[in-house]
PDB file of C-alpha atoms in Angstrom:
ATOM      1  CA  UNK A   1      -6.750   1.334  27.643  1.00 39.00           C
ATOM      2  CA  UNK A   2      -6.535  -1.609  29.949  1.00 42.00           C
ATOM      3  CA  UNK A   3      -3.459  -0.305  31.706  1.00 43.00           C
ATOM      4  CA  UNK A   4      -1.847  -3.676  31.475  1.00 45.00           C
ATOM      5  CA  UNK A   5       1.751  -4.060  30.373  1.00 48.00           C
ATOM      6  CA  UNK A   6       1.919  -5.071  26.740  1.00 46.00           C
ATOM      7  CA  UNK A   7       4.096  -8.045  26.014  1.00 50.00           C
ATOM      8  CA  UNK A   8       6.486  -7.417  23.137  1.00 53.00           C
ATOM      9  CA  UNK A   9       6.202  -9.649  20.127  1.00 54.00           C
ATOM     10  CA  UNK A  10       2.426 -10.198  20.376  1.00 53.00           C
ATOM     11  CA  UNK A  11       0.014  -8.597  17.939  1.00 51.00           C
ATOM     12  CA  UNK A  12      -1.512  -5.661  19.753  1.00 52.00           C
ATOM     13  CA  UNK A  13      -4.096  -4.347  17.311  1.00 50.00           C
ATOM     14  CA  UNK A  14      -4.118  -0.612  16.886  1.00 50.00           C
ATOM     15  CA  UNK A  15      -0.843   0.883  18.081  1.00 50.00           C
ATOM     16  CA  UNK A  16      -1.054   3.045  21.167  1.00 49.00           C
ATOM     17  CA  UNK A  17      -1.566   6.679  20.237  1.00 52.00           C
ATOM     18  CA  UNK A  18      -2.249   5.806  16.589  1.00 53.00           C
ATOM     19  CA  UNK A  19      -3.970   8.451  14.568  1.00 52.00           C
ATOM     20  CA  UNK A  20      -7.607   8.170  13.467  1.00 44.00           C
ATOM     21  CA  UNK A  21      -7.904   5.941  10.446  1.00 45.00           C
ATOM     22  CA  UNK A  22      -4.543   4.357  11.072  1.00 48.00           C
ATOM     23  CA  UNK A  23      -6.370   1.105  11.650  1.00 42.00           C
ATOM     24  CA  UNK A  24      -9.814   0.739  10.110  1.00 37.00           C
ATOM     25  CA  UNK A  25     -12.117   0.676  13.113  1.00 36.00           C
ATOM     26  CA  UNK A  26     -15.385   1.119  11.258  1.00 38.00           C
ATOM     27  CA  UNK A  27     -17.993   0.021  10.107  1.00 37.00           C
ATOM     28  CA  UNK A  28     -19.195  -0.027  13.644  1.00 35.00           C
ATOM     29  CA  UNK A  29     -20.152  -3.574  14.431  1.00 40.00           C
ATOM     30  CA  UNK A  30     -20.865  -4.498  18.046  1.00 41.00           C
ATOM     31  CA  UNK A  31     -17.494  -6.256  18.296  1.00 43.00           C
ATOM     32  CA  UNK A  32     -15.730  -3.204  16.777  1.00 41.00           C
ATOM     33  CA  UNK A  33     -17.182  -0.641  19.172  1.00 40.00           C
ATOM     34  CA  UNK A  34     -14.388  -1.095  21.701  1.00 40.00           C
ATOM     35  CA  UNK A  35     -10.935   0.206  20.891  1.00 38.00           C
ATOM     36  CA  UNK A  36      -9.106  -2.563  19.163  1.00 35.00           C
ATOM     37  CA  UNK A  37      -6.234  -2.384  21.611  1.00 34.00           C
ATOM     38  CA  UNK A  38      -8.464  -2.152  24.647  1.00 35.00           C
ATOM     39  CA  UNK A  39      -7.824  -5.652  25.838  1.00 33.00           C
ATOM     40  CA  UNK A  40      -4.665  -7.109  24.452  1.00 34.00           C
ATOM     41  CA  UNK A  41      -4.578 -10.015  26.835  1.00 34.00           C
ATOM     42  CA  UNK A  42      -8.185 -11.009  26.270  1.00 36.00           C
ATOM     43  CA  UNK A  43     -10.238 -11.556  23.162  1.00 38.00           C
ATOM     44  CA  UNK A  44     -10.496  -7.856  22.212  1.00 42.00           C
ATOM     45  CA  UNK A  45      -7.641  -7.606  19.747  1.00 42.00           C
ATOM     46  CA  UNK A  46      -8.144 -11.069  18.298  1.00 41.00           C
ATOM     47  CA  UNK A  47     -11.870 -10.905  17.741  1.00 45.00           C
ATOM     48  CA  UNK A  48     -11.940  -7.452  16.123  1.00 65.00           C
ATOM     49  CA  UNK A  49     -12.459  -7.414  12.388  1.00 67.00           C
ATOM     50  CA  UNK A  50     -10.402  -4.239  12.269  1.00 68.00           C
ATOM     51  CA  UNK A  51      -7.496  -5.953  13.964  1.00 72.00           C
ATOM     52  CA  UNK A  52      -7.724  -8.901  11.554  1.00 77.00           C
ATOM     53  CA  UNK A  53      -7.597  -6.482   8.602  1.00 81.00           C
ATOM     54  CA  UNK A  54      -4.660  -4.638  10.135  1.00 81.00           C
ATOM     55  CA  UNK A  55      -2.867  -7.921  10.727  1.00 83.00           C
ATOM     56  CA  UNK A  56      -3.571  -8.967   7.131  1.00 88.00           C
ATOM     57  CA  UNK A  57      -2.181  -5.634   5.946  1.00 88.00           C
ATOM     58  CA  UNK A  58       0.974  -6.183   7.982  1.00 87.00           C
ATOM     59  CA  UNK A  59       1.328  -9.763   6.652  1.00 90.00           C
ATOM     60  CA  UNK A  60       0.852  -8.765   3.016  1.00 93.00           C
ATOM     61  CA  UNK A  61       3.255  -5.888   3.627  1.00 92.00           C
ATOM     62  CA  UNK A  62       5.880  -8.356   4.839  1.00 91.00           C
ATOM     63  CA  UNK A  63       5.252 -10.540   1.807  1.00 93.00           C
ATOM     64  CA  UNK A  64       5.566  -7.492  -0.413  1.00 93.00           C
ATOM     65  CA  UNK A  65       9.039  -6.729   0.977  1.00 91.00           C
ATOM     66  CA  UNK A  66      10.132 -10.235  -0.104  1.00 93.00           C
ATOM     67  CA  UNK A  67       8.296 -10.528  -3.458  1.00 94.00           C
ATOM     68  CA  UNK A  68       8.902  -6.919  -4.525  1.00 92.00           C
ATOM     69  CA  UNK A  69      12.563  -7.330  -3.652  1.00 90.00           C
ATOM     70  CA  UNK A  70      12.783 -10.392  -5.884  1.00 92.00           C
ATOM     71  CA  UNK A  71      10.840  -8.581  -8.632  1.00 91.00           C
ATOM     72  CA  UNK A  72      13.031  -5.469  -8.549  1.00 87.00           C
ATOM     73  CA  UNK A  73      16.279  -7.446  -8.558  1.00 87.00           C
ATOM     74  CA  UNK A  74      15.215  -9.999 -11.240  1.00 89.00           C
ATOM     75  CA  UNK A  75      13.205  -7.724 -13.537  1.00 85.00           C
ATOM     76  CA  UNK A  76      15.197  -4.509 -13.274  1.00 82.00           C
ATOM     77  CA  UNK A  77      18.551  -4.766 -11.472  1.00 81.00           C
ATOM     78  CA  UNK A  78      19.787  -7.844 -13.339  1.00 83.00           C
ATOM     79  CA  UNK A  79      18.241  -6.825 -16.675  1.00 81.00           C
ATOM     80  CA  UNK A  80      20.470  -5.049 -19.213  1.00 78.00           C
ATOM     81  CA  UNK A  81      19.466  -1.388 -19.203  1.00 74.00           C
ATOM     82  CA  UNK A  82      17.089  -1.979 -16.285  1.00 77.00           C
ATOM     83  CA  UNK A  83      14.241  -3.368 -18.393  1.00 82.00           C
ATOM     84  CA  UNK A  84      13.714  -6.833 -19.907  1.00 86.00           C
ATOM     85  CA  UNK A  85      12.630  -7.106 -23.549  1.00 86.00           C
ATOM     86  CA  UNK A  86       9.623  -9.243 -24.470  1.00 87.00           C
ATOM     87  CA  UNK A  87      11.528 -12.494 -25.027  1.00 89.00           C
ATOM     88  CA  UNK A  88      13.364 -12.038 -21.754  1.00 89.00           C
ATOM     89  CA  UNK A  89      10.148 -11.403 -19.791  1.00 89.00           C
ATOM     90  CA  UNK A  90       8.585 -14.538 -21.251  1.00 90.00           C
ATOM     91  CA  UNK A  91      11.696 -16.637 -20.562  1.00 91.00           C
ATOM     92  CA  UNK A  92      11.838 -15.354 -16.971  1.00 91.00           C
ATOM     93  CA  UNK A  93       8.166 -16.081 -16.261  1.00 92.00           C
ATOM     94  CA  UNK A  94       8.519 -19.621 -17.639  1.00 92.00           C
ATOM     95  CA  UNK A  95      10.708 -20.490 -14.648  1.00 93.00           C
ATOM     96  CA  UNK A  96       8.359 -22.043 -12.030  1.00 93.00           C
ATOM     97  CA  UNK A  97       9.929 -20.241  -9.045  1.00 94.00           C
ATOM     98  CA  UNK A  98       9.914 -16.909 -10.823  1.00 93.00           C
ATOM     99  CA  UNK A  99       6.286 -17.448 -11.858  1.00 94.00           C
ATOM    100  CA  UNK A 100       5.343 -18.293  -8.247  1.00 95.00           C
ATOM    101  CA  UNK A 101       7.114 -15.175  -6.963  1.00 95.00           C
ATOM    102  CA  UNK A 102       5.356 -12.940  -9.504  1.00 94.00           C
ATOM    103  CA  UNK A 103       1.933 -14.465  -8.728  1.00 95.00           C
ATOM    104  CA  UNK A 104       2.664 -14.050  -5.013  1.00 95.00           C
ATOM    105  CA  UNK A 105       3.649 -10.441  -5.632  1.00 95.00           C
ATOM    106  CA  UNK A 106       0.455  -9.581  -7.511  1.00 94.00           C
ATOM    107  CA  UNK A 107      -1.808 -11.273  -4.941  1.00 95.00           C
ATOM    108  CA  UNK A 108       0.011  -9.544  -2.058  1.00 95.00           C
ATOM    109  CA  UNK A 109       0.076  -6.143  -3.708  1.00 95.00           C
ATOM    110  CA  UNK A 110      -3.613  -6.094  -4.666  1.00 95.00           C
ATOM    111  CA  UNK A 111      -4.640  -7.257  -1.176  1.00 95.00           C
ATOM    112  CA  UNK A 112      -2.388  -4.737   0.505  1.00 94.00           C
ATOM    113  CA  UNK A 113      -3.579  -1.910  -1.774  1.00 94.00           C
ATOM    114  CA  UNK A 114      -7.255  -2.771  -1.185  1.00 94.00           C
ATOM    115  CA  UNK A 115      -6.826  -2.816   2.583  1.00 91.00           C
ATOM    116  CA  UNK A 116      -4.870   0.448   2.426  1.00 90.00           C
ATOM    117  CA  UNK A 117      -7.579   2.155   0.362  1.00 90.00           C
ATOM    118  CA  UNK A 118     -10.210   0.921   2.800  1.00 88.00           C
ATOM    119  CA  UNK A 119      -8.214   2.272   5.737  1.00 83.00           C
ATOM    120  CA  UNK A 120      -8.082   5.680   4.008  1.00 81.00           C
ATOM    121  CA  UNK A 121     -11.827   5.638   3.376  1.00 82.00           C
ATOM    122  CA  UNK A 122     -12.531   4.940   7.035  1.00 78.00           C
ATOM    123  CA  UNK A 123     -11.414   8.528   7.730  1.00 72.00           C
ATOM    124  CA  UNK A 124     -13.844   9.917   5.197  1.00 76.00           C
ATOM    125  CA  UNK A 125     -16.903   7.704   5.355  1.00 79.00           C
ATOM    126  CA  UNK A 126     -18.563   7.668   8.775  1.00 75.00           C
ATOM    127  CA  UNK A 127     -21.759   5.946   7.780  1.00 80.00           C
ATOM    128  CA  UNK A 128     -21.618   2.195   8.545  1.00 82.00           C
ATOM    129  CA  UNK A 129     -23.734   1.147   5.532  1.00 87.00           C
ATOM    130  CA  UNK A 130     -21.783   3.327   3.106  1.00 87.00           C
ATOM    131  CA  UNK A 131     -18.546   1.989   4.518  1.00 85.00           C
ATOM    132  CA  UNK A 132     -19.769  -1.569   4.081  1.00 88.00           C
ATOM    133  CA  UNK A 133     -20.642  -0.810   0.413  1.00 92.00           C
ATOM    134  CA  UNK A 134     -17.268   0.829  -0.113  1.00 91.00           C
ATOM    135  CA  UNK A 135     -15.563  -2.217   1.371  1.00 91.00           C
ATOM    136  CA  UNK A 136     -17.535  -4.523  -0.919  1.00 94.00           C
ATOM    137  CA  UNK A 137     -16.653  -2.375  -3.949  1.00 96.00           C
ATOM    138  CA  UNK A 138     -12.947  -2.459  -3.013  1.00 95.00           C
ATOM    139  CA  UNK A 139     -13.089  -6.238  -2.486  1.00 95.00           C
ATOM    140  CA  UNK A 140     -14.800  -6.732  -5.836  1.00 96.00           C
ATOM    141  CA  UNK A 141     -12.315  -4.487  -7.646  1.00 95.00           C
ATOM    142  CA  UNK A 142      -9.465  -6.331  -5.935  1.00 95.00           C
ATOM    143  CA  UNK A 143     -10.755  -9.740  -6.983  1.00 96.00           C
ATOM    144  CA  UNK A 144     -11.223  -8.529 -10.602  1.00 96.00           C
ATOM    145  CA  UNK A 145      -7.681  -7.105 -10.572  1.00 94.00           C
ATOM    146  CA  UNK A 146      -6.248 -10.338  -9.196  1.00 95.00           C
ATOM    147  CA  UNK A 147      -8.145 -12.456 -11.771  1.00 95.00           C
ATOM    148  CA  UNK A 148      -6.975 -10.159 -14.609  1.00 94.00           C
ATOM    149  CA  UNK A 149      -3.348 -10.171 -13.504  1.00 94.00           C
ATOM    150  CA  UNK A 150      -3.219 -13.961 -13.070  1.00 94.00           C
ATOM    151  CA  UNK A 151      -4.825 -14.391 -16.462  1.00 94.00           C
ATOM    152  CA  UNK A 152      -2.380 -11.901 -17.985  1.00 92.00           C
ATOM    153  CA  UNK A 153       0.633 -13.610 -16.410  1.00 92.00           C
ATOM    154  CA  UNK A 154      -0.351 -17.055 -17.709  1.00 92.00           C
ATOM    155  CA  UNK A 155      -1.234 -15.611 -21.126  1.00 91.00           C
ATOM    156  CA  UNK A 156       2.277 -14.160 -21.350  1.00 88.00           C
ATOM    157  CA  UNK A 157       3.802 -17.469 -20.211  1.00 89.00           C
ATOM    158  CA  UNK A 158       1.833 -19.361 -22.870  1.00 86.00           C
ATOM    159  CA  UNK A 159       2.610 -16.918 -25.675  1.00 74.00           C
ATOM    160  CA  UNK A 160       4.224 -18.531 -28.714  1.00 62.00           C
ATOM    161  CA  UNK A 161       8.006 -18.153 -28.842  1.00 59.00           C
TER     162      UNK A 161
ATOM    163  CA  UNK B   1     -36.727  24.815   5.409  1.00 43.00           C
ATOM    164  CA  UNK B   2     -34.662  25.259   2.266  1.00 47.00           C
ATOM    165  CA  UNK B   3     -32.160  27.391   4.131  1.00 48.00           C
ATOM    166  CA  UNK B   4     -31.956  24.827   6.884  1.00 48.00           C
ATOM    167  CA  UNK B   5     -31.352  22.049   4.328  1.00 46.00           C
ATOM    168  CA  UNK B   6     -28.716  24.160   2.584  1.00 46.00           C
ATOM    169  CA  UNK B   7     -26.994  24.783   5.896  1.00 46.00           C
ATOM    170  CA  UNK B   8     -27.063  21.048   6.674  1.00 46.00           C
ATOM    171  CA  UNK B   9     -25.610  20.165   3.223  1.00 46.00           C
ATOM    172  CA  UNK B  10     -22.969  22.855   3.649  1.00 47.00           C
ATOM    173  CA  UNK B  11     -22.050  21.487   7.103  1.00 48.00           C
ATOM    174  CA  UNK B  12     -21.798  17.980   5.682  1.00 51.00           C
ATOM    175  CA  UNK B  13     -19.609  19.205   2.798  1.00 55.00           C
ATOM    176  CA  UNK B  14     -17.277  20.992   5.166  1.00 55.00           C
ATOM    177  CA  UNK B  15     -17.196  17.917   7.337  1.00 66.00           C
ATOM    178  CA  UNK B  16     -16.299  15.750   4.351  1.00 67.00           C
ATOM    179  CA  UNK B  17     -13.548  18.165   3.225  1.00 69.00           C
ATOM    180  CA  UNK B  18     -12.201  18.305   6.771  1.00 68.00           C
ATOM    181  CA  UNK B  19     -12.181  14.548   6.954  1.00 65.00           C
ATOM    182  CA  UNK B  20     -10.467  14.347   3.568  1.00 65.00           C
ATOM    183  CA  UNK B  21      -7.779  16.784   4.643  1.00 66.00           C
ATOM    184  CA  UNK B  22      -7.463  15.385   8.139  1.00 63.00           C
ATOM    185  CA  UNK B  23      -4.692  12.903   7.511  1.00 62.00           C
ATOM    186  CA  UNK B  24      -2.598  15.500   5.645  1.00 62.00           C
ATOM    187  CA  UNK B  25      -2.878  18.087   8.380  1.00 62.00           C
ATOM    188  CA  UNK B  26       0.353  18.527  10.355  1.00 59.00           C
ATOM    189  CA  UNK B  27      -0.302  18.261  14.076  1.00 59.00           C
ATOM    190  CA  UNK B  28       1.987  19.862  16.607  1.00 57.00           C
ATOM    191  CA  UNK B  29       5.036  19.171  14.403  1.00 65.00           C
ATOM    192  CA  UNK B  30       4.700  15.547  15.399  1.00 73.00           C
ATOM    193  CA  UNK B  31       7.102  13.268  13.460  1.00 79.00           C
ATOM    194  CA  UNK B  32       4.582  10.423  13.873  1.00 79.00           C
ATOM    195  CA  UNK B  33       1.921  12.431  12.111  1.00 79.00           C
ATOM    196  CA  UNK B  34       4.356  13.306   9.299  1.00 81.00           C
ATOM    197  CA  UNK B  35       5.216   9.652   8.897  1.00 85.00           C
ATOM    198  CA  UNK B  36       1.503   8.720   8.914  1.00 83.00           C
ATOM    199  CA  UNK B  37       0.632  11.355   6.297  1.00 83.00           C
ATOM    200  CA  UNK B  38       3.578  10.424   4.084  1.00 88.00           C
ATOM    201  CA  UNK B  39       2.684   6.753   4.403  1.00 89.00           C
ATOM    202  CA  UNK B  40      -0.891   7.438   3.235  1.00 87.00           C
ATOM    203  CA  UNK B  41       0.290   9.747   0.450  1.00 89.00           C
ATOM    204  CA  UNK B  42       2.895   7.288  -0.901  1.00 93.00           C
ATOM    205  CA  UNK B  43       0.348   4.470  -0.522  1.00 93.00           C
ATOM    206  CA  UNK B  44      -2.139   6.259  -2.712  1.00 91.00           C
ATOM    207  CA  UNK B  45       0.537   7.163  -5.242  1.00 93.00           C
ATOM    208  CA  UNK B  46       1.538   3.493  -5.376  1.00 94.00           C
ATOM    209  CA  UNK B  47      -2.071   2.379  -5.895  1.00 93.00           C
ATOM    210  CA  UNK B  48      -2.302   4.813  -8.868  1.00 93.00           C
ATOM    211  CA  UNK B  49       0.959   3.386 -10.197  1.00 93.00           C
ATOM    212  CA  UNK B  50      -0.327  -0.168  -9.786  1.00 91.00           C
ATOM    213  CA  UNK B  51      -3.338   0.624 -11.995  1.00 91.00           C
ATOM    214  CA  UNK B  52      -1.105   2.230 -14.625  1.00 91.00           C
ATOM    215  CA  UNK B  53       1.281  -0.710 -14.389  1.00 89.00           C
ATOM    216  CA  UNK B  54      -1.606  -3.116 -15.052  1.00 87.00           C
ATOM    217  CA  UNK B  55      -2.535  -1.153 -18.173  1.00 89.00           C
ATOM    218  CA  UNK B  56       1.075  -1.130 -19.376  1.00 89.00           C
ATOM    219  CA  UNK B  57       1.632  -4.823 -18.717  1.00 87.00           C
ATOM    220  CA  UNK B  58      -1.291  -5.686 -20.989  1.00 88.00           C
ATOM    221  CA  UNK B  59       1.002  -4.634 -23.846  1.00 86.00           C
ATOM    222  CA  UNK B  60       2.936  -7.841 -23.255  1.00 85.00           C
ATOM    223  CA  UNK B  61       0.042  -9.603 -25.043  1.00 85.00           C
ATOM    224  CA  UNK B  62       0.839  -7.622 -28.225  1.00 83.00           C
ATOM    225  CA  UNK B  63       4.096  -9.519 -28.506  1.00 83.00           C
ATOM    226  CA  UNK B  64       7.645  -8.098 -28.978  1.00 86.00           C
ATOM    227  CA  UNK B  65       6.516  -5.265 -31.274  1.00 84.00           C
ATOM    228  CA  UNK B  66       4.183  -3.718 -28.726  1.00 83.00           C
ATOM    229  CA  UNK B  67       6.325  -4.288 -25.618  1.00 85.00           C
ATOM    230  CA  UNK B  68       9.706  -3.373 -27.075  1.00 82.00           C
ATOM    231  CA  UNK B  69       8.256  -0.145 -28.488  1.00 84.00           C
ATOM    232  CA  UNK B  70       7.249   0.786 -24.909  1.00 86.00           C
ATOM    233  CA  UNK B  71      10.757   0.083 -23.632  1.00 84.00           C
ATOM    234  CA  UNK B  72      12.167   2.948 -25.710  1.00 83.00           C
ATOM    235  CA  UNK B  73       9.594   5.285 -24.161  1.00 86.00           C
ATOM    236  CA  UNK B  74      10.388   4.040 -20.649  1.00 85.00           C
ATOM    237  CA  UNK B  75      14.070   4.767 -21.252  1.00 82.00           C
ATOM    238  CA  UNK B  76      13.405   8.485 -21.755  1.00 85.00           C
ATOM    239  CA  UNK B  77      14.515  10.946 -19.079  1.00 85.00           C
ATOM    240  CA  UNK B  78      11.071  11.914 -17.735  1.00 88.00           C
ATOM    241  CA  UNK B  79      10.239   8.266 -17.157  1.00 87.00           C
ATOM    242  CA  UNK B  80      13.598   7.651 -15.516  1.00 86.00           C
ATOM    243  CA  UNK B  81      12.989  10.572 -13.136  1.00 88.00           C
ATOM    244  CA  UNK B  82       9.536   9.102 -12.452  1.00 89.00           C
ATOM    245  CA  UNK B  83      11.232   5.787 -11.681  1.00 88.00           C
ATOM    246  CA  UNK B  84      13.417   7.463  -9.056  1.00 90.00           C
ATOM    247  CA  UNK B  85      10.379   9.095  -7.426  1.00 92.00           C
ATOM    248  CA  UNK B  86       8.583   5.771  -7.513  1.00 92.00           C
ATOM    249  CA  UNK B  87      11.512   4.031  -5.862  1.00 91.00           C
ATOM    250  CA  UNK B  88      11.626   6.707  -3.175  1.00 94.00           C
ATOM    251  CA  UNK B  89       7.914   6.195  -2.521  1.00 95.00           C
ATOM    252  CA  UNK B  90       8.279   2.405  -2.402  1.00 94.00           C
ATOM    253  CA  UNK B  91      11.298   2.557  -0.047  1.00 93.00           C
ATOM    254  CA  UNK B  92       9.624   5.032   2.340  1.00 95.00           C
ATOM    255  CA  UNK B  93       6.343   3.139   2.364  1.00 94.00           C
ATOM    256  CA  UNK B  94       8.089  -0.175   2.844  1.00 93.00           C
ATOM    257  CA  UNK B  95      10.491   0.900   5.590  1.00 93.00           C
ATOM    258  CA  UNK B  96       7.830   2.872   7.406  1.00 92.00           C
ATOM    259  CA  UNK B  97       5.546  -0.116   7.129  1.00 90.00           C
ATOM    260  CA  UNK B  98       8.176  -2.246   8.820  1.00 89.00           C
ATOM    261  CA  UNK B  99       8.502   0.390  11.579  1.00 88.00           C
ATOM    262  CA  UNK B 100       4.704   0.587  12.076  1.00 85.00           C
ATOM    263  CA  UNK B 101       4.432  -3.209  12.117  1.00 83.00           C
ATOM    264  CA  UNK B 102       7.178  -3.387  14.761  1.00 84.00           C
ATOM    265  CA  UNK B 103       5.316  -0.690  16.715  1.00 81.00           C
ATOM    266  CA  UNK B 104       2.158  -2.739  16.512  1.00 75.00           C
ATOM    267  CA  UNK B 105       4.008  -5.636  18.094  1.00 76.00           C
ATOM    268  CA  UNK B 106       5.250  -3.383  20.882  1.00 75.00           C
ATOM    269  CA  UNK B 107       8.748  -2.880  19.486  1.00 80.00           C
ATOM    270  CA  UNK B 108      10.408   0.559  19.101  1.00 77.00           C
ATOM    271  CA  UNK B 109       7.638   2.520  20.786  1.00 75.00           C
ATOM    272  CA  UNK B 110      10.061   4.625  22.783  1.00 80.00           C
ATOM    273  CA  UNK B 111      12.201   5.526  19.748  1.00 83.00           C
ATOM    274  CA  UNK B 112       9.551   6.802  17.321  1.00 82.00           C
ATOM    275  CA  UNK B 113      11.324   9.993  16.267  1.00 86.00           C
ATOM    276  CA  UNK B 114      14.667   8.276  15.833  1.00 90.00           C
ATOM    277  CA  UNK B 115      13.212   5.433  13.793  1.00 90.00           C
ATOM    278  CA  UNK B 116      11.314   7.876  11.546  1.00 91.00           C
ATOM    279  CA  UNK B 117      14.613   9.767  11.034  1.00 93.00           C
ATOM    280  CA  UNK B 118      16.274   6.438  10.070  1.00 94.00           C
ATOM    281  CA  UNK B 119      13.428   5.699   7.626  1.00 94.00           C
ATOM    282  CA  UNK B 120      13.725   9.174   6.038  1.00 95.00           C
ATOM    283  CA  UNK B 121      17.514   8.982   5.907  1.00 96.00           C
ATOM    284  CA  UNK B 122      17.448   5.518   4.324  1.00 95.00           C
ATOM    285  CA  UNK B 123      14.860   6.732   1.788  1.00 95.00           C
ATOM    286  CA  UNK B 124      17.017   9.714   0.906  1.00 95.00           C
ATOM    287  CA  UNK B 125      20.156   7.586   0.523  1.00 95.00           C
ATOM    288  CA  UNK B 126      18.460   4.929  -1.591  1.00 92.00           C
ATOM    289  CA  UNK B 127      16.749   7.540  -3.740  1.00 91.00           C
ATOM    290  CA  UNK B 128      20.165   9.166  -4.230  1.00 92.00           C
ATOM    291  CA  UNK B 129      21.599   5.835  -5.255  1.00 90.00           C
ATOM    292  CA  UNK B 130      18.679   5.376  -7.656  1.00 86.00           C
ATOM    293  CA  UNK B 131      19.374   8.801  -9.216  1.00 87.00           C
ATOM    294  CA  UNK B 132      22.956   7.708  -9.805  1.00 86.00           C
ATOM    295  CA  UNK B 133      22.099   4.238 -11.095  1.00 82.00           C
ATOM    296  CA  UNK B 134      19.099   5.175 -13.222  1.00 81.00           C
ATOM    297  CA  UNK B 135      19.460   8.771 -14.378  1.00 78.00           C
ATOM    298  CA  UNK B 136      23.150   9.708 -14.201  1.00 80.00           C
ATOM    299  CA  UNK B 137      24.923   6.468 -15.040  1.00 70.00           C
TER     300      UNK B 137
END
């Protein structure tokens, strides 16, 4: 630790005293060798790939709170019996704002899930090359899932009434 | 040589199992560790649910017949209880995520135990409300 006082409200990288794997700090690239919170006032936290991933996870988590909230209220809380029938789902998704919120939800949730899975694997996989392969596999699966969900959403919107 | 290789493989296996179990291992009754382990556990449960949800949503392409048939299954009691557990997982993961994000920005670092207690209490209350709204009502 640098021993410097941390200013509140600025992204600090890995939280102080965080448990192993809490923030993905491998694969071990030269820039990732230092603790991600070692130098919060310098370039340490900003330049670390691990910190960028952690920041992305926090951002997508924040987006999820918003989009998932909208989804739960619109699709379940306001729906009679808690679930919309087919016609109601199609009618809801044909509203541009609702469609944007659902697309935002699926992009945020897949990104957040992928980063979370990767963070879990960091605890298990200690080989840098294997971790890189695992990261690529997760990224590929995430992109496929996003493409499928976007296609599915627009297919439902375009279904004949 | 074979014995040495076997020993090395065995050591690696134990290491892997230890690493797998590491984040579920309670440490010194630390609330932060409990929150961390629960966050991971609920996260993995939610990823599994996401995959299942993707499969289920594909039924929308079959039109009203396919989707509305599923709705009657989703209204059954086991699924409703599953919904409550899912809501509890989402609420805990979300609220704890907000706490951890605040921690990352240097906020609430001196009130870890209290904030975790708030997260657990809010999860319990909202899960209770979900039981009332989804299962009992």
